[in-house]
Amino acid sequence: MVSGNIGRGVRTEEIGERRRVVISGLGAVTAAGLQASDFWAALCEGRVCTSQLTAFSAPRAAAAGQIPDAWEGPSGAPPWLLSRMDRASQLALDAAIQAQSDARIEFNQQNAFVVGAVTGIAHPGGGDGWARLGSGLAGASLGLDVAGPVFTLSAGGASGLAAVVLAAQLIRSGVVRAALAIGAEAPLRTEVWQAYESLGLLDPTDDLRAQRPFDANRAGMILGEGAAALMLEDRQLATQRGVHIYAEIGGEAMAAGPMGDGLGPTDVEIARRATGEAMLGGEVSPSDIDVIVAAGLGSRSGDERETDIIERAFGRRTLDMYAATVSPNVGYTVGASGALSAVAAAQIVSQRKIPPHATLGELDIACQLGFVPERIEDRIVGAATAAYGAHGQNAALVLLPHVAESGDELPLLVN
């Protein structure tokens, strides 16, 4: 790994200038496989990775996005630490280790206090499940040594993307120079599954078909477990380290509103505002966005609502934008879903490839988004994604291609 100097001696922006944040590392553990590359390959191939639910004895046959049996927990984690962590925490730690390794960065006693980590989860385990999510990230035994702000948040389905937003804002504010943003979820537990089932959110059929968001014949969610992590850095730090940069974060925002009570301002308008604020913060216009990575809940009302939000945010530009979604491939991963969408968006911007909708048969006339039947390559100026919690939480992210600039090659300065 390249440790790099991320201390206070690095050249900083002029006072008042907006700090720039980039993505230098990705990690993912999903039903598609144990690495971020497995997840991206499944998206590009249009491969459905859900299977018959076996994590517990459900009252009926059902499908789920389940981590492959080959997964043995976070690489290098000692047994004593794993024994203190629930499944979601272990998934989060595994994805974080991957993202750090991918970014080729090390944290040590000299720089650990300018590194942070934010984890989002919708359904933490019992007991001290919240605290467990951060315990491994700060553990010197794993080599992560994150000693800056480390905290966990819960914003329903927006949790993972909210973690990305807050991690980016920690860097923009100057609190840290680098931060891990993580979304994790292990919802394949009796009490969680039954809660979704009782609300009528799950696909009620027993033919084990995959989730089909935006399809005219969609029937509901298929829950999936997993985690995604993104290594975010101050752009100056990443460029001077000479590492690969997937994308630059053009803008990020969060907003909270009512639970669809119909009163003004409506929940749809507030969700739209999150995307609008993300573009406004980075001085990005709808014409700069070529791809939207949708949450794809798979319910009739949920997909129509999301389409409404997208159309309000981008106006006529919606007709010319590509669309993608990850839930047909790995299921709806709740708190991890927004972070997985961010990983997909980063790869889309980096590789200029738009993955297909894996399960689209007949596009709903009320959900006219630009999904493609097979992977295509095209010029990508920018990508956007948003995530929504059931209680009115919203998060939005805009990603732009990284472009080399004069001065990027300047060496790191030390005191």
Short mmCIF file of C-alpha atoms in Angstrom, two decimals:
data_model
loop_
_atom_site.label_atom_id
_atom_site.label_comp_id
_atom_site.label_asym_id
_atom_site.label_seq_id
_atom_site.Cartn_x
_atom_site.Cartn_y
_atom_site.Cartn_z
CA MET A 1 0.00 0.00 0.00
CA VAL A 2 0.99 3.61 -0.51
CA SER A 3 0.67 5.36 2.81
CA GLY A 4 0.94 8.94 1.62
CA ASN A 5 1.19 11.94 3.91
CA ILE A 6 -2.26 13.12 4.87
CA GLY A 7 -1.19 15.43 7.66
CA ARG A 8 -1.55 19.17 7.93
CA GLY A 9 1.46 19.93 5.73
CA VAL A 10 -0.36 19.13 2.48
CA ARG A 11 -1.15 22.12 0.25
CA THR A 12 -4.70 23.34 1.02
CA GLU A 13 -7.26 25.33 -0.94
CA GLU A 14 -7.55 29.04 -0.55
CA ILE A 15 -9.73 30.20 2.31
CA GLY A 16 -13.36 30.18 1.21
CA GLU A 17 -12.81 27.82 -1.72
CA ARG A 18 -14.95 24.71 -1.73
CA ARG A 19 -12.85 21.65 -0.96
CA ARG A 20 -13.12 18.97 -3.62
CA VAL A 21 -13.80 15.33 -2.78
CA VAL A 22 -13.04 12.27 -4.89
CA ILE A 23 -13.62 8.53 -4.69
CA SER A 24 -10.39 6.53 -4.68
CA GLY A 25 -11.50 3.11 -3.44
CA LEU A 26 -14.51 0.81 -3.66
CA GLY A 27 -15.57 -2.29 -1.75
CA ALA A 28 -18.69 -4.45 -1.83
CA VAL A 29 -19.99 -7.74 -0.45
CA THR A 30 -23.27 -8.79 -2.07
CA ALA A 31 -25.20 -11.74 -3.41
CA ALA A 32 -23.19 -11.21 -6.60
CA GLY A 33 -19.93 -12.07 -4.87
CA LEU A 34 -17.39 -11.08 -2.27
CA GLN A 35 -15.68 -8.21 -4.07
CA ALA A 36 -16.70 -4.91 -5.66
CA SER A 37 -15.55 -6.33 -9.00
CA ASP A 38 -18.06 -9.18 -8.65
CA PHE A 39 -20.86 -6.70 -8.05
CA TRP A 40 -19.93 -4.59 -11.06
CA ALA A 41 -19.57 -7.67 -13.29
CA ALA A 42 -23.06 -8.85 -12.33
CA LEU A 43 -24.48 -5.44 -13.19
CA CYS A 44 -22.75 -5.30 -16.57
CA GLU A 45 -23.81 -8.85 -17.44
CA GLY A 46 -27.39 -8.28 -16.34
CA ARG A 47 -27.05 -11.25 -14.01
CA VAL A 48 -29.69 -11.95 -11.36
CA CYS A 49 -28.02 -13.13 -8.14
CA THR A 50 -31.02 -13.66 -5.88
CA SER A 51 -31.90 -17.21 -4.85
CA GLN A 52 -34.22 -19.18 -2.59
CA LEU A 53 -34.26 -17.82 0.95
CA THR A 54 -32.39 -20.18 3.27
CA ALA A 55 -31.13 -17.82 6.00
CA PHE A 56 -34.08 -18.77 8.20
CA SER A 57 -37.33 -20.74 7.98
CA ALA A 58 -39.82 -18.36 6.40
CA PRO A 59 -43.55 -19.23 6.40
CA ARG A 60 -43.52 -19.42 2.61
CA ALA A 61 -41.10 -19.91 -0.24
CA ALA A 62 -39.36 -16.68 -1.08
CA ALA A 63 -36.31 -15.31 -2.85
CA ALA A 64 -33.55 -13.23 -1.28
CA GLY A 65 -30.19 -11.71 -2.09
CA GLN A 66 -27.85 -13.83 0.05
CA ILE A 67 -24.10 -13.60 0.52
CA PRO A 68 -22.37 -16.67 -1.00
CA ASP A 69 -21.51 -19.43 1.46
CA ALA A 70 -17.84 -18.97 0.63
CA TRP A 71 -17.77 -15.76 2.65
CA GLU A 72 -15.83 -16.28 5.88
CA GLY A 73 -15.94 -12.76 7.26
CA PRO A 74 -13.61 -9.77 6.90
CA SER A 75 -10.16 -10.68 5.64
CA GLY A 76 -7.57 -10.71 8.40
CA ALA A 77 -9.98 -9.99 11.23
CA PRO A 78 -9.07 -11.90 14.41
CA PRO A 79 -11.70 -14.28 15.84
CA TRP A 80 -11.98 -12.31 19.09
CA LEU A 81 -13.07 -9.24 17.16
CA LEU A 82 -15.53 -11.09 14.92
CA SER A 83 -17.14 -12.64 18.00
CA ARG A 84 -18.09 -9.14 19.13
CA MET A 85 -19.60 -8.10 15.79
CA ASP A 86 -22.97 -8.98 14.31
CA ARG A 87 -23.38 -9.94 10.64
CA ALA A 88 -24.04 -6.42 9.37
CA SER A 89 -20.95 -5.14 11.18
CA GLN A 90 -18.80 -7.86 9.66
CA LEU A 91 -20.13 -7.09 6.19
CA ALA A 92 -19.40 -3.40 6.75
CA LEU A 93 -15.86 -4.10 7.92
CA ASP A 94 -15.16 -6.37 4.96
CA ALA A 95 -16.31 -3.73 2.46
CA ALA A 96 -14.27 -1.07 4.29
CA ILE A 97 -11.09 -3.16 4.15
CA GLN A 98 -11.64 -3.63 0.42
CA ALA A 99 -12.12 0.09 -0.19
CA GLN A 100 -9.01 0.99 1.79
CA SER A 101 -6.94 -1.61 -0.07
CA ASP A 102 -8.31 -0.47 -3.42
CA ALA A 103 -7.31 3.12 -2.58
CA ARG A 104 -3.78 1.95 -1.64
CA ILE A 105 -3.76 4.05 1.50
CA GLU A 106 -2.65 3.27 5.04
CA PHE A 107 -3.58 5.00 8.25
CA ASN A 108 -1.13 5.17 11.13
CA GLN A 109 -0.49 6.97 14.40
CA GLN A 110 0.62 10.09 12.54
CA ASN A 111 -2.42 10.52 10.30
CA ALA A 112 -5.21 8.49 11.91
CA PHE A 113 -6.84 11.54 13.49
CA VAL A 114 -7.56 13.14 10.11
CA VAL A 115 -9.44 10.07 8.89
CA GLY A 116 -13.10 9.39 9.64
CA ALA A 117 -15.75 6.78 8.92
CA VAL A 118 -19.53 7.00 8.60
CA THR A 119 -21.69 3.88 8.44
CA GLY A 120 -25.36 3.77 7.54
CA ILE A 121 -27.73 0.94 8.48
CA ALA A 122 -31.51 0.71 8.69
CA HIS A 123 -31.86 -2.36 10.92
CA PRO A 124 -28.96 -2.70 13.40
CA GLY A 125 -28.70 -5.88 15.42
CA GLY A 126 -29.85 -6.11 19.00
CA GLY A 127 -27.89 -5.00 22.03
CA ASP A 128 -25.01 -2.72 21.17
CA GLY A 129 -25.27 -3.36 17.44
CA TRP A 130 -24.86 0.34 16.72
CA ALA A 131 -21.49 0.52 18.47
CA ARG A 132 -20.26 -2.68 16.88
CA LEU A 133 -20.37 -1.13 13.45
CA GLY A 134 -17.56 1.23 14.40
CA SER A 135 -15.47 -1.07 16.56
CA GLY A 136 -13.60 -2.77 13.74
CA LEU A 137 -12.98 0.44 11.82
CA ALA A 138 -10.96 1.88 14.67
CA GLY A 139 -9.14 -1.37 15.42
CA ALA A 140 -5.39 -1.19 15.02
CA SER A 141 -5.32 -4.99 14.80
CA LEU A 142 -6.81 -4.71 11.31
CA GLY A 143 -4.55 -1.94 10.12
CA LEU A 144 -7.40 0.53 9.57
CA ASP A 145 -6.50 2.85 12.45
CA VAL A 146 -9.38 5.26 11.87
CA ALA A 147 -9.10 7.64 14.83
CA GLY A 148 -11.10 10.63 13.60
CA PRO A 149 -14.92 10.84 13.76
CA VAL A 150 -16.44 7.34 13.57
CA PHE A 151 -20.20 7.07 13.87
CA THR A 152 -23.27 5.20 12.70
CA LEU A 153 -26.50 6.67 11.38
CA SER A 154 -29.91 5.28 10.53
CA ALA A 155 -32.15 6.83 7.90
CA GLY A 156 -34.02 3.81 6.58
CA GLY A 157 -33.38 3.11 2.92
CA ALA A 158 -31.41 6.36 2.68
CA SER A 159 -28.85 5.25 5.30
CA GLY A 160 -26.04 4.11 3.00
CA LEU A 161 -26.17 7.14 0.74
CA ALA A 162 -26.54 9.46 3.73
CA ALA A 163 -23.25 8.00 4.99
CA VAL A 164 -21.60 9.00 1.71
CA VAL A 165 -23.07 12.51 1.95
CA LEU A 166 -21.89 13.04 5.53
CA ALA A 167 -18.44 11.58 4.86
CA ALA A 168 -18.02 13.97 1.93
CA GLN A 169 -19.13 16.89 4.08
CA LEU A 170 -16.60 15.96 6.79
CA ILE A 171 -13.88 16.35 4.17
CA ARG A 172 -15.31 19.53 2.66
CA SER A 173 -15.48 21.11 6.11
CA GLY A 174 -11.82 20.31 6.79
CA VAL A 175 -12.55 18.04 9.76
CA VAL A 176 -10.77 15.14 8.04
CA ARG A 177 -8.70 14.58 4.89
CA ALA A 178 -10.11 11.13 4.10
CA ALA A 179 -13.18 9.18 5.14
CA LEU A 180 -14.76 5.78 4.65
CA ALA A 181 -18.43 5.87 3.73
CA ILE A 182 -20.23 2.58 4.34
CA GLY A 183 -23.72 1.21 3.93
CA ALA A 184 -24.49 -2.21 5.42
CA GLU A 185 -27.52 -4.38 6.06
CA ALA A 186 -28.27 -7.93 7.20
CA PRO A 187 -32.09 -7.99 7.02
CA LEU A 188 -32.50 -11.71 6.44
CA ARG A 189 -33.75 -12.23 9.97
CA THR A 190 -37.18 -13.44 10.99
CA GLU A 191 -38.32 -10.23 12.65
CA VAL A 192 -37.18 -7.95 9.82
CA TRP A 193 -38.56 -10.15 7.05
CA GLN A 194 -41.92 -10.51 8.80
CA ALA A 195 -42.14 -6.74 9.33
CA TYR A 196 -41.77 -6.12 5.59
CA GLU A 197 -44.14 -8.99 4.83
CA SER A 198 -46.85 -7.62 7.15
CA LEU A 199 -46.65 -4.23 5.41
CA GLY A 200 -47.21 -5.86 2.03
CA LEU A 201 -43.85 -4.67 0.70
CA LEU A 202 -42.42 -8.04 -0.33
CA ASP A 203 -43.14 -9.85 -3.57
CA PRO A 204 -45.93 -12.28 -2.50
CA THR A 205 -45.29 -14.87 -5.20
CA ASP A 206 -43.45 -18.09 -4.47
CA ASP A 207 -41.88 -18.70 -7.89
CA LEU A 208 -38.58 -17.22 -6.68
CA ARG A 209 -38.45 -14.64 -9.43
CA ALA A 210 -36.17 -11.62 -9.15
CA GLN A 211 -37.15 -8.12 -8.15
CA ARG A 212 -38.57 -6.21 -11.12
CA PRO A 213 -38.58 -2.48 -10.41
CA PHE A 214 -40.30 -0.20 -12.93
CA ASP A 215 -41.71 -3.23 -14.76
CA ALA A 216 -45.44 -3.11 -15.51
CA ASN A 217 -45.85 -6.47 -13.72
CA ARG A 218 -43.72 -5.76 -10.65
CA ALA A 219 -45.03 -7.19 -7.39
CA GLY A 220 -42.78 -5.95 -4.59
CA MET A 221 -39.37 -6.15 -2.94
CA ILE A 222 -36.99 -9.03 -2.58
CA LEU A 223 -34.77 -8.35 0.42
CA GLY A 224 -31.02 -8.71 0.11
CA GLU A 225 -28.07 -8.50 2.48
CA GLY A 226 -24.77 -6.84 1.78
CA ALA A 227 -22.46 -3.89 2.27
CA ALA A 228 -20.67 -1.29 0.19
CA ALA A 229 -17.86 1.09 1.08
CA LEU A 230 -16.30 4.07 -0.68
CA MET A 231 -12.97 5.65 0.22
CA LEU A 232 -13.37 9.40 -0.08
CA GLU A 233 -10.39 11.76 -0.10
CA ASP A 234 -9.58 15.40 -0.45
CA ARG A 235 -8.82 15.69 -4.16
CA GLN A 236 -5.39 17.18 -3.56
CA LEU A 237 -4.40 14.24 -1.42
CA ALA A 238 -5.58 11.62 -3.92
CA THR A 239 -4.01 13.25 -6.97
CA GLN A 240 -0.69 13.80 -5.24
CA ARG A 241 -0.64 10.17 -4.12
CA GLY A 242 -1.03 9.22 -7.78
CA VAL A 243 -3.80 6.68 -7.24
CA HIS A 244 -6.71 5.85 -9.53
CA ILE A 245 -9.70 8.11 -8.99
CA TYR A 246 -13.09 6.70 -9.95
CA ALA A 247 -15.03 9.95 -9.83
CA GLU A 248 -15.28 13.34 -8.24
CA ILE A 249 -18.24 14.12 -6.01
CA GLY A 250 -19.88 17.05 -7.76
CA GLY A 251 -22.45 17.62 -5.06
CA GLU A 252 -24.29 15.95 -2.19
CA ALA A 253 -27.30 16.79 -0.06
CA MET A 254 -29.88 15.46 2.38
CA ALA A 255 -33.44 16.52 3.12
CA ALA A 256 -36.20 15.28 5.43
CA GLY A 257 -39.94 15.49 4.99
CA PRO A 258 -43.27 13.96 5.96
CA MET A 259 -44.31 10.35 5.42
CA GLY A 260 -46.35 11.05 2.31
CA ASP A 261 -49.17 12.83 4.14
CA GLY A 262 -49.96 14.94 1.09
CA LEU A 263 -49.54 18.26 2.88
CA GLY A 264 -47.36 20.94 1.39
CA PRO A 265 -44.51 20.77 0.85
CA THR A 266 -45.10 17.19 -0.21
CA ASP A 267 -42.67 14.40 0.49
CA VAL A 268 -42.04 14.09 -3.25
CA GLU A 269 -41.07 17.74 -3.57
CA ILE A 270 -38.74 17.53 -0.58
CA ALA A 271 -37.08 14.43 -2.03
CA ARG A 272 -36.69 16.31 -5.31
CA ARG A 273 -35.08 19.15 -3.41
CA ALA A 274 -32.31 16.87 -2.14
CA THR A 275 -31.25 16.13 -5.72
CA GLY A 276 -31.64 19.80 -6.63
CA GLU A 277 -29.45 20.89 -3.73
CA ALA A 278 -26.81 18.30 -4.65
CA MET A 279 -26.61 19.77 -8.16
CA LEU A 280 -26.73 23.35 -6.91
CA GLY A 281 -23.89 22.79 -4.45
CA GLY A 282 -21.60 21.64 -7.23
CA GLU A 283 -22.91 24.13 -9.79
CA VAL A 284 -24.13 21.20 -11.88
CA SER A 285 -27.14 21.53 -14.15
CA PRO A 286 -29.56 18.78 -15.24
CA SER A 287 -27.93 18.90 -18.69
CA ASP A 288 -24.68 17.70 -17.07
CA ILE A 289 -26.28 14.46 -15.84
CA ASP A 290 -26.39 11.57 -18.29
CA VAL A 291 -27.26 8.67 -15.98
CA ILE A 292 -29.54 8.26 -12.99
CA VAL A 293 -29.00 5.23 -10.74
CA ALA A 294 -32.45 4.63 -9.30
CA ALA A 295 -33.27 2.99 -5.98
CA GLY A 296 -35.79 0.63 -7.62
CA LEU A 297 -37.95 -0.42 -4.68
CA GLY A 298 -40.06 -2.69 -6.87
CA SER A 299 -43.45 -1.68 -5.47
CA ARG A 300 -46.05 -0.07 -7.71
CA SER A 301 -46.38 3.09 -5.67
CA GLY A 302 -42.69 3.29 -4.77
CA ASP A 303 -41.46 3.18 -8.36
CA GLU A 304 -44.06 5.68 -9.53
CA ARG A 305 -43.08 8.02 -6.69
CA GLU A 306 -39.39 7.71 -7.55
CA THR A 307 -40.11 8.42 -11.22
CA ASP A 308 -42.05 11.53 -10.15
CA ILE A 309 -39.08 12.69 -8.05
CA ILE A 310 -36.65 12.17 -10.93
CA GLU A 311 -38.90 14.00 -13.41
CA ARG A 312 -39.27 16.94 -11.04
CA ALA A 313 -35.53 17.10 -10.47
CA PHE A 314 -34.43 16.88 -14.10
CA GLY A 315 -37.43 18.11 -16.07
CA ARG A 316 -37.31 17.41 -19.80
CA ARG A 317 -33.75 16.15 -19.40
CA THR A 318 -35.28 12.94 -17.99
CA LEU A 319 -36.30 11.94 -21.52
CA ASP A 320 -32.66 11.89 -22.67
CA MET A 321 -31.02 10.31 -19.62
CA TYR A 322 -29.92 6.72 -19.19
CA ALA A 323 -31.18 4.89 -16.11
CA ALA A 324 -29.83 1.95 -14.13
CA THR A 325 -30.71 0.18 -10.89
CA VAL A 326 -29.02 -2.53 -8.81
CA SER A 327 -31.98 -4.12 -6.99
CA PRO A 328 -32.81 -6.63 -9.78
CA ASN A 329 -29.32 -8.07 -9.40
CA VAL A 330 -28.85 -8.31 -5.63
CA GLY A 331 -32.26 -7.51 -4.14
CA TYR A 332 -33.24 -4.47 -2.13
CA THR A 333 -30.54 -4.14 0.52
CA VAL A 334 -32.24 -1.34 2.51
CA GLY A 335 -29.49 0.55 4.39
CA ALA A 336 -26.79 -0.71 2.01
CA SER A 337 -28.75 0.07 -1.15
CA GLY A 338 -27.75 3.74 -1.49
CA ALA A 339 -24.07 2.96 -0.98
CA LEU A 340 -24.27 0.17 -3.57
CA SER A 341 -25.92 2.61 -5.98
CA ALA A 342 -23.04 5.03 -5.33
CA VAL A 343 -20.51 2.28 -6.11
CA ALA A 344 -22.37 1.56 -9.35
CA ALA A 345 -22.49 5.26 -10.23
CA ALA A 346 -18.75 5.60 -9.60
CA GLN A 347 -18.02 2.71 -11.95
CA ILE A 348 -20.41 4.10 -14.58
CA VAL A 349 -18.60 7.44 -14.52
CA SER A 350 -15.15 5.84 -14.46
CA GLN A 351 -15.71 3.26 -17.19
CA ARG A 352 -18.37 5.10 -19.21
CA LYS A 353 -20.52 1.99 -19.30
CA ILE A 354 -24.23 1.80 -18.54
CA PRO A 355 -25.33 -1.60 -17.20
CA PRO A 356 -28.67 -3.06 -18.28
CA HIS A 357 -31.83 -3.51 -16.23
CA ALA A 358 -31.58 -7.21 -15.48
CA THR A 359 -35.28 -8.04 -15.16
CA LEU A 360 -37.19 -5.50 -17.23
CA GLY A 361 -39.85 -7.12 -19.39
CA GLU A 362 -42.43 -4.39 -19.99
CA LEU A 363 -41.68 -0.86 -18.85
CA ASP A 364 -44.54 0.69 -16.88
CA ILE A 365 -45.99 3.62 -18.81
CA ALA A 366 -45.91 5.60 -15.54
CA CYS A 367 -42.16 4.96 -15.15
CA GLN A 368 -40.64 6.22 -18.37
CA LEU A 369 -36.95 6.10 -17.51
CA GLY A 370 -34.04 5.32 -19.83
CA PHE A 371 -33.17 1.74 -18.94
CA VAL A 372 -31.17 -0.20 -21.52
CA PRO A 373 -31.63 -3.91 -22.43
CA GLU A 374 -27.91 -4.60 -22.60
CA ARG A 375 -24.70 -2.92 -21.49
CA ILE A 376 -23.68 0.01 -23.63
CA GLU A 377 -20.77 2.45 -23.69
CA ASP A 378 -21.26 6.16 -24.19
CA ARG A 379 -19.84 9.54 -23.23
CA ILE A 380 -20.72 10.22 -19.60
CA VAL A 381 -20.57 13.76 -18.24
CA GLY A 382 -22.15 13.00 -14.89
CA ALA A 383 -24.27 10.55 -12.92
CA ALA A 384 -26.71 11.05 -10.07
CA THR A 385 -28.30 8.78 -7.52
CA ALA A 386 -30.72 9.27 -4.66
CA ALA A 387 -32.09 7.14 -1.83
CA TYR A 388 -35.22 7.45 0.25
CA GLY A 389 -36.18 6.35 3.74
CA ALA A 390 -39.72 5.30 4.63
CA HIS A 391 -40.02 8.07 7.21
CA GLY A 392 -39.14 10.95 4.89
CA GLN A 393 -35.33 10.83 4.88
CA ASN A 394 -33.68 11.59 1.53
CA ALA A 395 -30.09 11.65 0.32
CA ALA A 396 -28.70 12.57 -3.10
CA LEU A 397 -25.30 12.40 -4.76
CA VAL A 398 -23.86 13.74 -8.02
CA LEU A 399 -20.70 12.21 -9.49
CA LEU A 400 -18.53 13.66 -12.24
CA PRO A 401 -15.60 12.14 -14.16
CA HIS A 402 -12.20 12.93 -12.71
CA VAL A 403 -10.11 15.07 -15.04
CA ALA A 404 -6.40 15.65 -14.52
CA GLU A 405 -5.48 19.29 -13.98
CA SER A 406 -2.31 21.34 -13.88
CA GLY A 407 -0.72 21.05 -10.46
CA ASP A 408 -1.97 17.52 -9.74
CA GLU A 409 1.58 16.25 -10.03
CA LEU A 410 2.93 18.52 -7.29
CA PRO A 411 4.72 16.54 -4.56
CA LEU A 412 3.37 16.30 -1.04
CA LEU A 413 4.74 18.98 1.23
CA VAL A 414 5.74 18.22 4.79
CA ASN A 415 6.48 20.49 7.70
#
